[in-house]
Coordinates of C-alpha atoms and ligand atoms in Angstrom, one line a residue:
X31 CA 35.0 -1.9 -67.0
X32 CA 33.9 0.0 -63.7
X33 CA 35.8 -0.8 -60.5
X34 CA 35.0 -1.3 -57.0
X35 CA 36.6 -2.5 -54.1
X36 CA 34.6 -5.4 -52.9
X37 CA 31.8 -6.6 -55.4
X38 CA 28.7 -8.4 -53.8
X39 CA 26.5 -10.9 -56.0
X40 CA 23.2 -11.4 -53.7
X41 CA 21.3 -8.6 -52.2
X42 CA 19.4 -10.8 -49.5
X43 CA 20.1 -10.4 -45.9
X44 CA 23.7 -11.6 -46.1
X45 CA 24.8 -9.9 -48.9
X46 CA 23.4 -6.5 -47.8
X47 CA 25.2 -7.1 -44.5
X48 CA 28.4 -7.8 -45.7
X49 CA 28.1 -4.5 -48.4
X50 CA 26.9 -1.8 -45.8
X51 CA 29.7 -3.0 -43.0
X52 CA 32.1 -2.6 -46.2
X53 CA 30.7 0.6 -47.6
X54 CA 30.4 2.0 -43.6
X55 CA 33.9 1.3 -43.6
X56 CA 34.9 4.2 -46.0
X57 CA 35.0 0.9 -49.1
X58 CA 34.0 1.3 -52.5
X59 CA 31.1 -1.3 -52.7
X60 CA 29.0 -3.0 -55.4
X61 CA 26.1 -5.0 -54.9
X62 CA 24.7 -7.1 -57.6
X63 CA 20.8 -8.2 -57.6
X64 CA 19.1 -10.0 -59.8
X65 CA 15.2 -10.1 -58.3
X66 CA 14.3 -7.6 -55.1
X67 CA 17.4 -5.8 -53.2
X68 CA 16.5 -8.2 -49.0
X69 CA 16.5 -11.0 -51.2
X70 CA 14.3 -14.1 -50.1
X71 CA 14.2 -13.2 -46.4
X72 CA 12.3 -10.1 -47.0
X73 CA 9.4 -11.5 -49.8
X74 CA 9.3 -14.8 -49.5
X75 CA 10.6 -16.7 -46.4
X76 CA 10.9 -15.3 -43.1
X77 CA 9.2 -12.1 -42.9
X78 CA 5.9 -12.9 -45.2
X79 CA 5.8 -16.4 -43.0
X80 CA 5.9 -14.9 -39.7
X81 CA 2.9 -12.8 -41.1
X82 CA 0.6 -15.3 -42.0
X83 CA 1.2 -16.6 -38.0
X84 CA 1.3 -13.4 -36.3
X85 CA -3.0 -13.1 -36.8
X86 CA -3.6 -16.3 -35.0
X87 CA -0.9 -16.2 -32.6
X88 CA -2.5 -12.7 -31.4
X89 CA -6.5 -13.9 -31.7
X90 CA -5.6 -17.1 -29.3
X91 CA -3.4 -14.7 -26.7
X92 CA -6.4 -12.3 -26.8
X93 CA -8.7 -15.4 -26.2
X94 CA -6.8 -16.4 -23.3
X95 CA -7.2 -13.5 -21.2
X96 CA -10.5 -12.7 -19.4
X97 CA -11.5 -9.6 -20.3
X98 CA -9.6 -9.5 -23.4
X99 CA -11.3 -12.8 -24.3
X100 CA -14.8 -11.5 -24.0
X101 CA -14.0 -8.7 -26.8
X102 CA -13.3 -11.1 -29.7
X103 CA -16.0 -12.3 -30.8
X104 CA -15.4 -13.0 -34.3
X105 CA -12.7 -15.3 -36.2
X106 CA -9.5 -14.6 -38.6
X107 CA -10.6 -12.7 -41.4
X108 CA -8.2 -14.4 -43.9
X109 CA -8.6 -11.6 -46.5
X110 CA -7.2 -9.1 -43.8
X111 CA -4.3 -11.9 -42.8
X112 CA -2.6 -11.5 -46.6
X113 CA -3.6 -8.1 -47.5
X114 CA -1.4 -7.6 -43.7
X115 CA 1.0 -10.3 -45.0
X116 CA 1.0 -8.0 -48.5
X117 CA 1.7 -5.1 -46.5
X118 CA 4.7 -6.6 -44.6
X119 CA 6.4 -8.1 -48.2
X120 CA 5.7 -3.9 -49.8
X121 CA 3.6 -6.0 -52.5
X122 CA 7.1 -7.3 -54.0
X123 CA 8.6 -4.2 -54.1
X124 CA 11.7 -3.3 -52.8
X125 CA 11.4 0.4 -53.1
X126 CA 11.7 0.8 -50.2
X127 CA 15.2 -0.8 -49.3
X128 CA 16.9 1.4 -52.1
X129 CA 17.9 4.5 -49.5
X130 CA 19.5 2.5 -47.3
X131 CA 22.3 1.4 -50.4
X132 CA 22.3 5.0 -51.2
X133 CA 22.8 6.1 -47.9
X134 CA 25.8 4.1 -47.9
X135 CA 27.1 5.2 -51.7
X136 CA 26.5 1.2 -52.4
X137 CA 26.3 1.0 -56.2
X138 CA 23.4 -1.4 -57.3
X139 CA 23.4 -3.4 -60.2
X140 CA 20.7 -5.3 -61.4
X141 CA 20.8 -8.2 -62.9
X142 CA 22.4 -12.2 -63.0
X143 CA 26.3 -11.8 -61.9
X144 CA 28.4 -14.3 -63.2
X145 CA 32.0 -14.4 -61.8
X146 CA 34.2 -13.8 -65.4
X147 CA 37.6 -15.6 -63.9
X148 CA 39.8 -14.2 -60.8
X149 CA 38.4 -10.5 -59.3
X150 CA 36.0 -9.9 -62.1
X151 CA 32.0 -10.2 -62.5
X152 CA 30.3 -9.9 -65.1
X153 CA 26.3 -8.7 -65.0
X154 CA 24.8 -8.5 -68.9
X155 CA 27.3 -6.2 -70.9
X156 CA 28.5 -4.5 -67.8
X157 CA 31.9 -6.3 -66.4
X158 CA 33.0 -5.3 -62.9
X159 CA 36.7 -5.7 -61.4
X160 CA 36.7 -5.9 -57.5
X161 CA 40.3 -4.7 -56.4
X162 CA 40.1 -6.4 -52.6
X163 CA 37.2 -8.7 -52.8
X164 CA 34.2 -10.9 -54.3
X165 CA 31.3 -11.5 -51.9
X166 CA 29.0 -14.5 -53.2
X167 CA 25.8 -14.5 -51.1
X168 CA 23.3 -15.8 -53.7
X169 CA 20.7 -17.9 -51.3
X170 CA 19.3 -20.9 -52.1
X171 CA 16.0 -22.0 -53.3
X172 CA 13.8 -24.6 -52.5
X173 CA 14.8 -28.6 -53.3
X174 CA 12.3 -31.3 -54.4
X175 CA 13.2 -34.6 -53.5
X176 CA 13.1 -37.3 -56.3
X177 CA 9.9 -38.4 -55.2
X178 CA 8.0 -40.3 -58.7
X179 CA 5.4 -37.6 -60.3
X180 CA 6.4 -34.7 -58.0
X181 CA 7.9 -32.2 -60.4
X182 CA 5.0 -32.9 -62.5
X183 CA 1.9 -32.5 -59.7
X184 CA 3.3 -28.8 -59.7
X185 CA 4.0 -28.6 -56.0
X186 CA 4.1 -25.2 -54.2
X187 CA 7.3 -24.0 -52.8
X188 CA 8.1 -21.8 -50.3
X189 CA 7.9 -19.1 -51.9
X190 CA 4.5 -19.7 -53.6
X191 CA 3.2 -20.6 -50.1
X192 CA 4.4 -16.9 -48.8
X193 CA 2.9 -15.0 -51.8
X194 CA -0.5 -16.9 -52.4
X195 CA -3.3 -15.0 -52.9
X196 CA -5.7 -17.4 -52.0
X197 CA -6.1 -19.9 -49.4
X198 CA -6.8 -23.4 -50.4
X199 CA -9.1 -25.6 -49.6
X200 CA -6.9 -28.4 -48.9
X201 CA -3.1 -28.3 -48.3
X202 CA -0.8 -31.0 -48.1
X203 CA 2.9 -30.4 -46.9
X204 CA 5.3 -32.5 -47.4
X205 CA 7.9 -32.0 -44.3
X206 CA 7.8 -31.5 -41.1
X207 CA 11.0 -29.0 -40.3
X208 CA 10.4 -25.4 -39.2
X209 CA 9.1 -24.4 -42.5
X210 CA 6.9 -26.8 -43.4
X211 CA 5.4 -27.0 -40.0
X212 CA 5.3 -22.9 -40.0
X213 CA 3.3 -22.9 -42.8
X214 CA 1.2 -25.7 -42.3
X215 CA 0.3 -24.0 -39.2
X216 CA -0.6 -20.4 -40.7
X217 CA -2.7 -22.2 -43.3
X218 CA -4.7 -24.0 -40.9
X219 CA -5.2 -20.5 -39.1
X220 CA -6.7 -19.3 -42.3
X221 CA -9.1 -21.7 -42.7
X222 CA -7.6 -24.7 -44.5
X223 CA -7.9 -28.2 -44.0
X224 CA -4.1 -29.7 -43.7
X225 CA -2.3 -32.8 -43.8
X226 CA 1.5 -32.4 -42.9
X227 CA 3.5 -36.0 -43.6
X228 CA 7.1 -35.9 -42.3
X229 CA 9.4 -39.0 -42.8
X230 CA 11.2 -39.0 -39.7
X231 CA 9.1 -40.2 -36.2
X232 CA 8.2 -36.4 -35.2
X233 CA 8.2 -33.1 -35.6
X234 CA 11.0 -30.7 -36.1
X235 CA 13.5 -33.9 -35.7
X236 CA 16.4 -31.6 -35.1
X237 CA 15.6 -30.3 -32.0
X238 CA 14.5 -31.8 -28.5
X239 CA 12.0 -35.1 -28.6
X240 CA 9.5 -33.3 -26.1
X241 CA 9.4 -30.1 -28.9
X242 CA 7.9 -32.3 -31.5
X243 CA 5.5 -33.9 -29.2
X244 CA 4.5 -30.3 -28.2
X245 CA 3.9 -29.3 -32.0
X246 CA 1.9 -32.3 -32.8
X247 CA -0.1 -32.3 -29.8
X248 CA -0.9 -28.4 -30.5
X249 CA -1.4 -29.1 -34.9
X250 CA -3.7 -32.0 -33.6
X251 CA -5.8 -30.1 -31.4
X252 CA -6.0 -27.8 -34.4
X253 CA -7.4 -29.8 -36.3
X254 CA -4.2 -30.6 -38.8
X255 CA -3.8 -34.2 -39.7
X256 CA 0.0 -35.3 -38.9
X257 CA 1.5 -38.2 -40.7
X258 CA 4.8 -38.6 -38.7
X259 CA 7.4 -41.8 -40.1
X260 CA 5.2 -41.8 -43.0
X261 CA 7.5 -42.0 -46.7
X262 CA 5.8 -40.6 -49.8
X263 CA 6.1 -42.9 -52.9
X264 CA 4.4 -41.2 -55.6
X265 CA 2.4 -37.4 -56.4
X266 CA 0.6 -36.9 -59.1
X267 CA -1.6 -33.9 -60.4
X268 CA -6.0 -34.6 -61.7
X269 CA -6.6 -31.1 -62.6
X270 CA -7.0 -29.5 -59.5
X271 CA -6.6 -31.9 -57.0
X272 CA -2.7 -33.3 -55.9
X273 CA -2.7 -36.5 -54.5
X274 CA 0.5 -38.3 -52.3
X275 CA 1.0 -41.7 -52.3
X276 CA 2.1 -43.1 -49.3
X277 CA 4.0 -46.4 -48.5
X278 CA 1.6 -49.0 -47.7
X279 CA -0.6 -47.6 -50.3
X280 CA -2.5 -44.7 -48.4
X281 CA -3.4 -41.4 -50.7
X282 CA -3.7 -37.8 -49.5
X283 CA -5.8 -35.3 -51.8
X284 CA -5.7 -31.9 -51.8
X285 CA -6.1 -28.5 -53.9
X286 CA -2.4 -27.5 -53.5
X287 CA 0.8 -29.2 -51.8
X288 CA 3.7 -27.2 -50.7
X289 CA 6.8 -28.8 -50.3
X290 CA 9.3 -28.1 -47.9
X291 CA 12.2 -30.8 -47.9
X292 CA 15.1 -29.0 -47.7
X293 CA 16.7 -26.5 -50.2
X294 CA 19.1 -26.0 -52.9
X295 CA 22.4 -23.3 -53.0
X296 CA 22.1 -21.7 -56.0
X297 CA 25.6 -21.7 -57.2
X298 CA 24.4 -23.2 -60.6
X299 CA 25.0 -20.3 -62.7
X300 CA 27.5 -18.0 -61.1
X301 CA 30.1 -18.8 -63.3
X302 CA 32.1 -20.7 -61.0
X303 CA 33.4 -22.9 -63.3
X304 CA 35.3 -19.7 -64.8
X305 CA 37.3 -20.3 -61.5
X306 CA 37.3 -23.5 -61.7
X307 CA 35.0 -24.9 -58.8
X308 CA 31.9 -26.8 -60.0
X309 CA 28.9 -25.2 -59.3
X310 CA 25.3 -26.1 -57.7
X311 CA 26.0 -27.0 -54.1
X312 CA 27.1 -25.2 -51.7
X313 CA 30.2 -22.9 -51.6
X314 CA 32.9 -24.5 -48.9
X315 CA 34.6 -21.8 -46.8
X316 CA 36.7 -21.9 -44.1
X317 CA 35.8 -20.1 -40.7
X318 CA 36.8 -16.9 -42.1
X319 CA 34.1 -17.8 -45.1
X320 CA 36.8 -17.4 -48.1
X321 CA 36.6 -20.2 -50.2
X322 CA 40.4 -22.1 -49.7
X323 CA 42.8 -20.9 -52.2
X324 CA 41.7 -18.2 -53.3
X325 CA 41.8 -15.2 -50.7
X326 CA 39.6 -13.1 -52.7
X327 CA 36.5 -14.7 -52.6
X328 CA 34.3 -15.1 -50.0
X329 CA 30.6 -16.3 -49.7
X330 CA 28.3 -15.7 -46.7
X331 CA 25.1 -16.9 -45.7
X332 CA 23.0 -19.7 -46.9
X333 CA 25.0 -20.6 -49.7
X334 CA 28.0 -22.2 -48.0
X335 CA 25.3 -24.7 -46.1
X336 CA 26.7 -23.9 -43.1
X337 CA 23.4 -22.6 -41.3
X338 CA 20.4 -21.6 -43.1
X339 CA 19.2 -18.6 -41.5
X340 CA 19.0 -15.0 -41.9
X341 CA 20.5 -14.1 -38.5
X342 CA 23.6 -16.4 -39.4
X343 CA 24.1 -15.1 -42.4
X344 CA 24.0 -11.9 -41.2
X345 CA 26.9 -12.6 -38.6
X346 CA 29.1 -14.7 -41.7
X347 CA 29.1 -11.1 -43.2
X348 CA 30.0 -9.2 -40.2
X349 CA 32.8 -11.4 -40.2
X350 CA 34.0 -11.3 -43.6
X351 CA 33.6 -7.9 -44.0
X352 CA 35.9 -7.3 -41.2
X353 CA 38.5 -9.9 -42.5
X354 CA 38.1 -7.7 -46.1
X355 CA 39.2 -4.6 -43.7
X356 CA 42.3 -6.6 -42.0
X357 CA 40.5 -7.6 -39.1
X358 CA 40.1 -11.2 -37.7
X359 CA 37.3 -12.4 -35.9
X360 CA 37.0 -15.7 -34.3
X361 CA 34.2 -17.7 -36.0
X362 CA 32.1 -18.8 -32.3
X363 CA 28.6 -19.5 -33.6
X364 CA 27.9 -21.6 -36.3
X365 CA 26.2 -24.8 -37.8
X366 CA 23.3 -26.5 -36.1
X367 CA 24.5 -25.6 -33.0
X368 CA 23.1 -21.9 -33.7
X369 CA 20.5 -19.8 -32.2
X370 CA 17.0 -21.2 -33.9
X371 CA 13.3 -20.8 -33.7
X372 CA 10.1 -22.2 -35.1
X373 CA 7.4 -19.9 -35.1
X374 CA 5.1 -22.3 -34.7
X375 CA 2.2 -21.9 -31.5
X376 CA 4.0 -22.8 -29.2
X377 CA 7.3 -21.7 -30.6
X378 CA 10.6 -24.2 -30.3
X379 CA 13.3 -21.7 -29.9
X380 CA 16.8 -23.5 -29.5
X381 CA 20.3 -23.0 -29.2
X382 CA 23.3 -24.7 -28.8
X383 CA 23.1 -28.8 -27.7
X384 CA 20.1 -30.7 -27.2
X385 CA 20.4 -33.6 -25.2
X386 CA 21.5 -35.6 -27.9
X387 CA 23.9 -33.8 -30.0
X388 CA 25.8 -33.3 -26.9
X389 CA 25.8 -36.8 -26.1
X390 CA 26.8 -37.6 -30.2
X391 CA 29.6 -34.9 -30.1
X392 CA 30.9 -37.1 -26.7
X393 CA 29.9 -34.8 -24.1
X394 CA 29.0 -35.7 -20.6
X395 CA 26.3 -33.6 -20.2
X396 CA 22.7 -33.4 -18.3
X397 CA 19.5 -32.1 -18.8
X398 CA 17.9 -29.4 -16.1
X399 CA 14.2 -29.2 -16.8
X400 CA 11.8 -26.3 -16.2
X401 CA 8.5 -24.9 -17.1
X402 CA 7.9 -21.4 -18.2
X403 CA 3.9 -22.1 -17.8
X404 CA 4.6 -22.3 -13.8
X405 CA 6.3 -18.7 -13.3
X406 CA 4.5 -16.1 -12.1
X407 CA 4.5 -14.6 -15.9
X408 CA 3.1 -17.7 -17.3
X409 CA 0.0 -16.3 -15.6
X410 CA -0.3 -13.3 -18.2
X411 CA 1.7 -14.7 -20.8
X412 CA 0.4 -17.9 -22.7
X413 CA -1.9 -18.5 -19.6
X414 CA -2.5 -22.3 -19.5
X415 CA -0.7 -23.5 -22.4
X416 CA 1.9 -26.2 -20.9
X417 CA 5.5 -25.1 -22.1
X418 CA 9.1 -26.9 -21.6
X419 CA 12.5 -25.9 -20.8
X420 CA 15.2 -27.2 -20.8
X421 CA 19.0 -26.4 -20.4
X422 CA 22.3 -29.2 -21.5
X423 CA 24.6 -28.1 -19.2
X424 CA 28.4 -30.1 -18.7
X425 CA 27.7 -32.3 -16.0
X426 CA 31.0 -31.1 -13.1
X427 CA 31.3 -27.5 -14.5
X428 CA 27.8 -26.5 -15.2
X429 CA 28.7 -24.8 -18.1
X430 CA 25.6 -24.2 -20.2
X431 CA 25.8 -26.1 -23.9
X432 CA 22.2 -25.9 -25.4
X433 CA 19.1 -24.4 -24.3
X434 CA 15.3 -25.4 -25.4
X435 CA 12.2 -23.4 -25.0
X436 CA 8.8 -24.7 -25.9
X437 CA 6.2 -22.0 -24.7
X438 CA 4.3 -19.7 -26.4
X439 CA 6.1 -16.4 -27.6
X440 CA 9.3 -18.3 -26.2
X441 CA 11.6 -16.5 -29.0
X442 CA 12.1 -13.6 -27.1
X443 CA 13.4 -15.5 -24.3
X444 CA 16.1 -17.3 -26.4
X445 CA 18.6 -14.6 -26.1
X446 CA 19.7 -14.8 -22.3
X447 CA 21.0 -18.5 -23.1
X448 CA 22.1 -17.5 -25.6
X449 CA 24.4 -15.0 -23.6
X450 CA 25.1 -17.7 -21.7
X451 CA 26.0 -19.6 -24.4
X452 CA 28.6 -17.5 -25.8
X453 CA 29.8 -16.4 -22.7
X454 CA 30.9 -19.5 -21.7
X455 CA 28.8 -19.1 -18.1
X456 CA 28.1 -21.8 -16.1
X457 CA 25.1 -22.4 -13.9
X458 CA 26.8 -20.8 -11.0
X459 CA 27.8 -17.7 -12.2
X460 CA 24.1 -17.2 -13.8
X461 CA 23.1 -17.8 -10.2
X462 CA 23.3 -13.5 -9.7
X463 CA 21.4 -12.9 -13.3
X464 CA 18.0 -12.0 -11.3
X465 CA 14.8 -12.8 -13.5
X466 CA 12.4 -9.9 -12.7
X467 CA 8.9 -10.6 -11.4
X468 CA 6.8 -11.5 -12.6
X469 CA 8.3 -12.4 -15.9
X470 CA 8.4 -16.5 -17.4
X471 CA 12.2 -15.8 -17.4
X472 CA 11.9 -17.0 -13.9
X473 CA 12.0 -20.6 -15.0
X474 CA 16.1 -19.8 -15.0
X475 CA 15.0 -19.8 -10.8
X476 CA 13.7 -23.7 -11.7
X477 CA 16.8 -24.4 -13.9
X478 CA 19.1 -23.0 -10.6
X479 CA 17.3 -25.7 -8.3
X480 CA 17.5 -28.6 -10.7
X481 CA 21.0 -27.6 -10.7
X482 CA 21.1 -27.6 -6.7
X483 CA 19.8 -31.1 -6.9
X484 CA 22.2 -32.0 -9.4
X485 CA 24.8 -30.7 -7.1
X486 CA 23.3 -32.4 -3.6
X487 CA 22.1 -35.8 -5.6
Ligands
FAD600 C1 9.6 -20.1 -45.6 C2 10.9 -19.8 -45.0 C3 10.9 -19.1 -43.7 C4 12.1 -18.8 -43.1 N1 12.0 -18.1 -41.9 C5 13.2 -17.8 -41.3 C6 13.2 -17.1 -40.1 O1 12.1 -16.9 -39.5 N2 14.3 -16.8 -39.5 C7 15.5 -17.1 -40.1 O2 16.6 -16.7 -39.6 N3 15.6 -17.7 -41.3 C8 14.5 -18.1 -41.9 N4 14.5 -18.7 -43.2 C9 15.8 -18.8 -43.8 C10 16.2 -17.5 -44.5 O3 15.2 -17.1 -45.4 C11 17.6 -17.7 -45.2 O4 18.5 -18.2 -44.3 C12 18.1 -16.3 -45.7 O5 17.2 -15.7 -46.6 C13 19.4 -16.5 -46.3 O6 19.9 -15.2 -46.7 P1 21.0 -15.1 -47.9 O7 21.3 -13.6 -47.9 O8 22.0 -16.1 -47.8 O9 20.1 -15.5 -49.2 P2 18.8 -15.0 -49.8 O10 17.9 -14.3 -48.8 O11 18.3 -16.1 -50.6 O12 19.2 -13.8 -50.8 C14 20.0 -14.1 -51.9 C15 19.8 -13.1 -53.0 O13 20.8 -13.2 -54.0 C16 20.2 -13.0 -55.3 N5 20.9 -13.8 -56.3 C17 21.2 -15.1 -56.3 N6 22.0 -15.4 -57.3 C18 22.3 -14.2 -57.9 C19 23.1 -13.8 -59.0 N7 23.9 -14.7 -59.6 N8 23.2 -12.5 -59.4 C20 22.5 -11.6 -58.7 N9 21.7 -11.9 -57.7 C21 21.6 -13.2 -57.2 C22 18.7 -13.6 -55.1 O14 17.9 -13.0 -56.0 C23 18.4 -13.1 -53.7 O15 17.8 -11.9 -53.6 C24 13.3 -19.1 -43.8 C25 13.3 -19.7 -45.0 C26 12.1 -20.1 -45.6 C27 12.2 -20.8 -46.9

């Protein structure tokens, strides 16, 4: 039996995190991995997704700038797009990640770990003892919902969407959330016909109504066919056409359809039940992230459901890992409520309230509207594509809850509200944070009037 100090099952974003911060730390670390050391992040969700959108993203920025415009003159060479998108995922091989473990005397293990009762793990033959700590970050994977025929019309997943070789024909995706609407997006860049059906009435339903219109007014234009309130009754596979049934009797055929519904914590077969917690949803923590009653295990990232993104992850480890050392951290960021953006052109980067969530958590809060399209910098950047923003701020204080951009390359900006955000800074103390000229941050100078009016209404 080999011993470590603090033994972490998952290798993906959060679980790398949470072992370097430990092994940094002077701690004896173990990380267990049972596919590629970055986990689904680095091969098959984020990084191979903003790939496949970077090529059009860059081809219509180019097209909007005289001068710029008049030297592209052909279209996306899909080929290029994936061997790029190849490029960006090392061809599946984490080679690459290795020295940053070794760097940091982290002893990898490959292979399934099972937790083998209190402290121990057990990977194949090999059984590890952790003396301080057991760090679950095993991901999730993707969900199909019970929809008649679906498992059998062999659906793509995420993850087969990211890795394809090819580009189909036809796609159908089923859901219209960030990743669905991602990838629906990237595949119509590179050249395939796509119908997106989403069950609720728009677009990325979580965040602000005017960001969905925005995404199916831009997919339209595109040429993507967007079945919005529309519920699926039936798949089913002819050979090599996939066909959705919808309610009301309506069928959508294509070559390949990728569903992206929602996804699964893959707690199955950890050998939880050794510790007596059931398995296959996700871990509950507290806001430390150790699961109650047992101060030796913790779990971090998307596997306590909490909030499924890398970035979040990341932070969950940050804090755990200093908990492990003896030093609290106040849990400040979490849930829906976190920083969050959709790729998409434009991009929907969020964070915090919307308008509605702060009026469903009882707040009494308003909405100050602005453009990014009519600053200065919206002449250079995303020239004449109409973006929104908008900030919920406490209505009397002015203390900033939730911010919304929908511009083009609008992630970038997300971080100053997001300073605001955890700040705790209201309207009138941002009233000193200049925007320089001529950058689209000036639309804060738009928010800062609709706050004056607020003020003087
Ligand atoms: C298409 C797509 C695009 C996305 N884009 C973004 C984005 O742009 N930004 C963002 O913030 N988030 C994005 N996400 C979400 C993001 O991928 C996840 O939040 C993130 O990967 C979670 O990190 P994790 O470390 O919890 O798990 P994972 O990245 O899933 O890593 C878990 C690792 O644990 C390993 N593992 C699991 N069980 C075991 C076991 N028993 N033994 C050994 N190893 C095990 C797995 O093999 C895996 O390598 C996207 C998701 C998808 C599907």
């Amino acid at each position: 039996m080999r011993s470590f100090d603090v033994i972490v099952i998952g290798a993906g974003p959060a679980g790398e995190v949470a072992a370097g911060r430990l092994a940094e730390a002077g701690l004896e670390v173990a990380i267990v991995e049972r596919e590629l050391v970055g986990g689904e992040c680095a091969f098959y969700a984020c990084m191979p997704s903003k790939a496949l959108l970077r090529p059009a993203q860059a081809l219509a920025e180019a097209r909007r700038v005289p001068g710029a415009a008049e030297a592209v003159t052909g279209n996306i060479d899909a080929r290029a797009a994936l061997a790029r998108r190849d490029e960006v995922v090392h061809d599946l091989d984490d080679a690459g990640k290795l020295g940053w473990l070794e760097d940091r005397g982290i002893a990898l293990v490959r292979g399934q770990g099972r937790l083998d009762g209190e402290r121990r793990v057990r990977v194949g033959d090999n059984v590890l003892e952790a003396r301080r700590a057991v760090v679950l970050a095993p991901g999730t994977t993707a969900a199909l919902p019970p929809i008649p025929g679906l498992a059998e019309a062999r659906p793509w997943t995420s993850r087969e969407a990211t890795t394809s070789k090819d580009v189909p024909g036809r796609l159908l995706v089923l859901g219209g959330g960030p990743v669905g609407c991602e990838l629906a997006q990237a595949y119509r860049s590179l050249g395939a016909e796509v119908a997106l059906v989403e069950g609720a009435d728009r677009l990325v339903p979580k965040e602000e109504a005017f960001a969905g219109e925005a995404l199916r007014e831009a997919f339209t234009a595109q040429g993507i066919d967007i079945r919005t309130g529309a519920r699926v009754e039936a798949a089913r596979r002819d050979g090599h056409t996939v066909t959705l049934t919808l309610a009301g009797g309506e069928e959508l055929t294509g070559d390949e359809l990728l569903v992206a519904t929602g996804r699964h914590a893959r707690t199955d077969d950890l050998g939880l039940e050794t510790i007596g917690i059931e398995g296959g949803e996700p871990i509950e923590v507290g806001d430390d992230f150790r699961v109650p009653g047992r101060d030796w295990l913790f779990v971090a990232g998307d596997a306590n459901g909490r909030a499924l993104l890398t970035h979040m992850g990341k932070y969950q480890a940050r804090i755990l890992a200093d908990e492990i050392r003896g030093i609290h951290r106040e849990l400040r960021s979490d849930g829906p409520l976190s920083p969050r953006v959709t790729f998409t052109e434009p991009q929907v980067a969020a964070v915090g309230h919307t308008l509605a969530s702060a009026g469903e958590a009882g707040i009494d809060a308003l909405r100050l509207d602005g453009d990014m399209s009519h600053t200065a910098g919206g002449s250079f950047v995303g020239k004449g594509v109409d973006g929104m923003t908008r900030l919920v701020v406490e209505r009397g204080s002015g203390r900033v809850l939730g911010a919304t951009f929908v511009a083009v390359e609008a992630a970038e900006s997300l971080h100053a509200a997001t300073i605001a955000i955890a700040g705790n800074l209201t309207m009138d103390q941002l009233w000193d944070a200049v925007p320089a000229f001529p950058t689209r941050s000036e639309v804060w100078l738009q928010l800062q009037e609709a706050w004056e009016r607020e003020l003087t209404s």
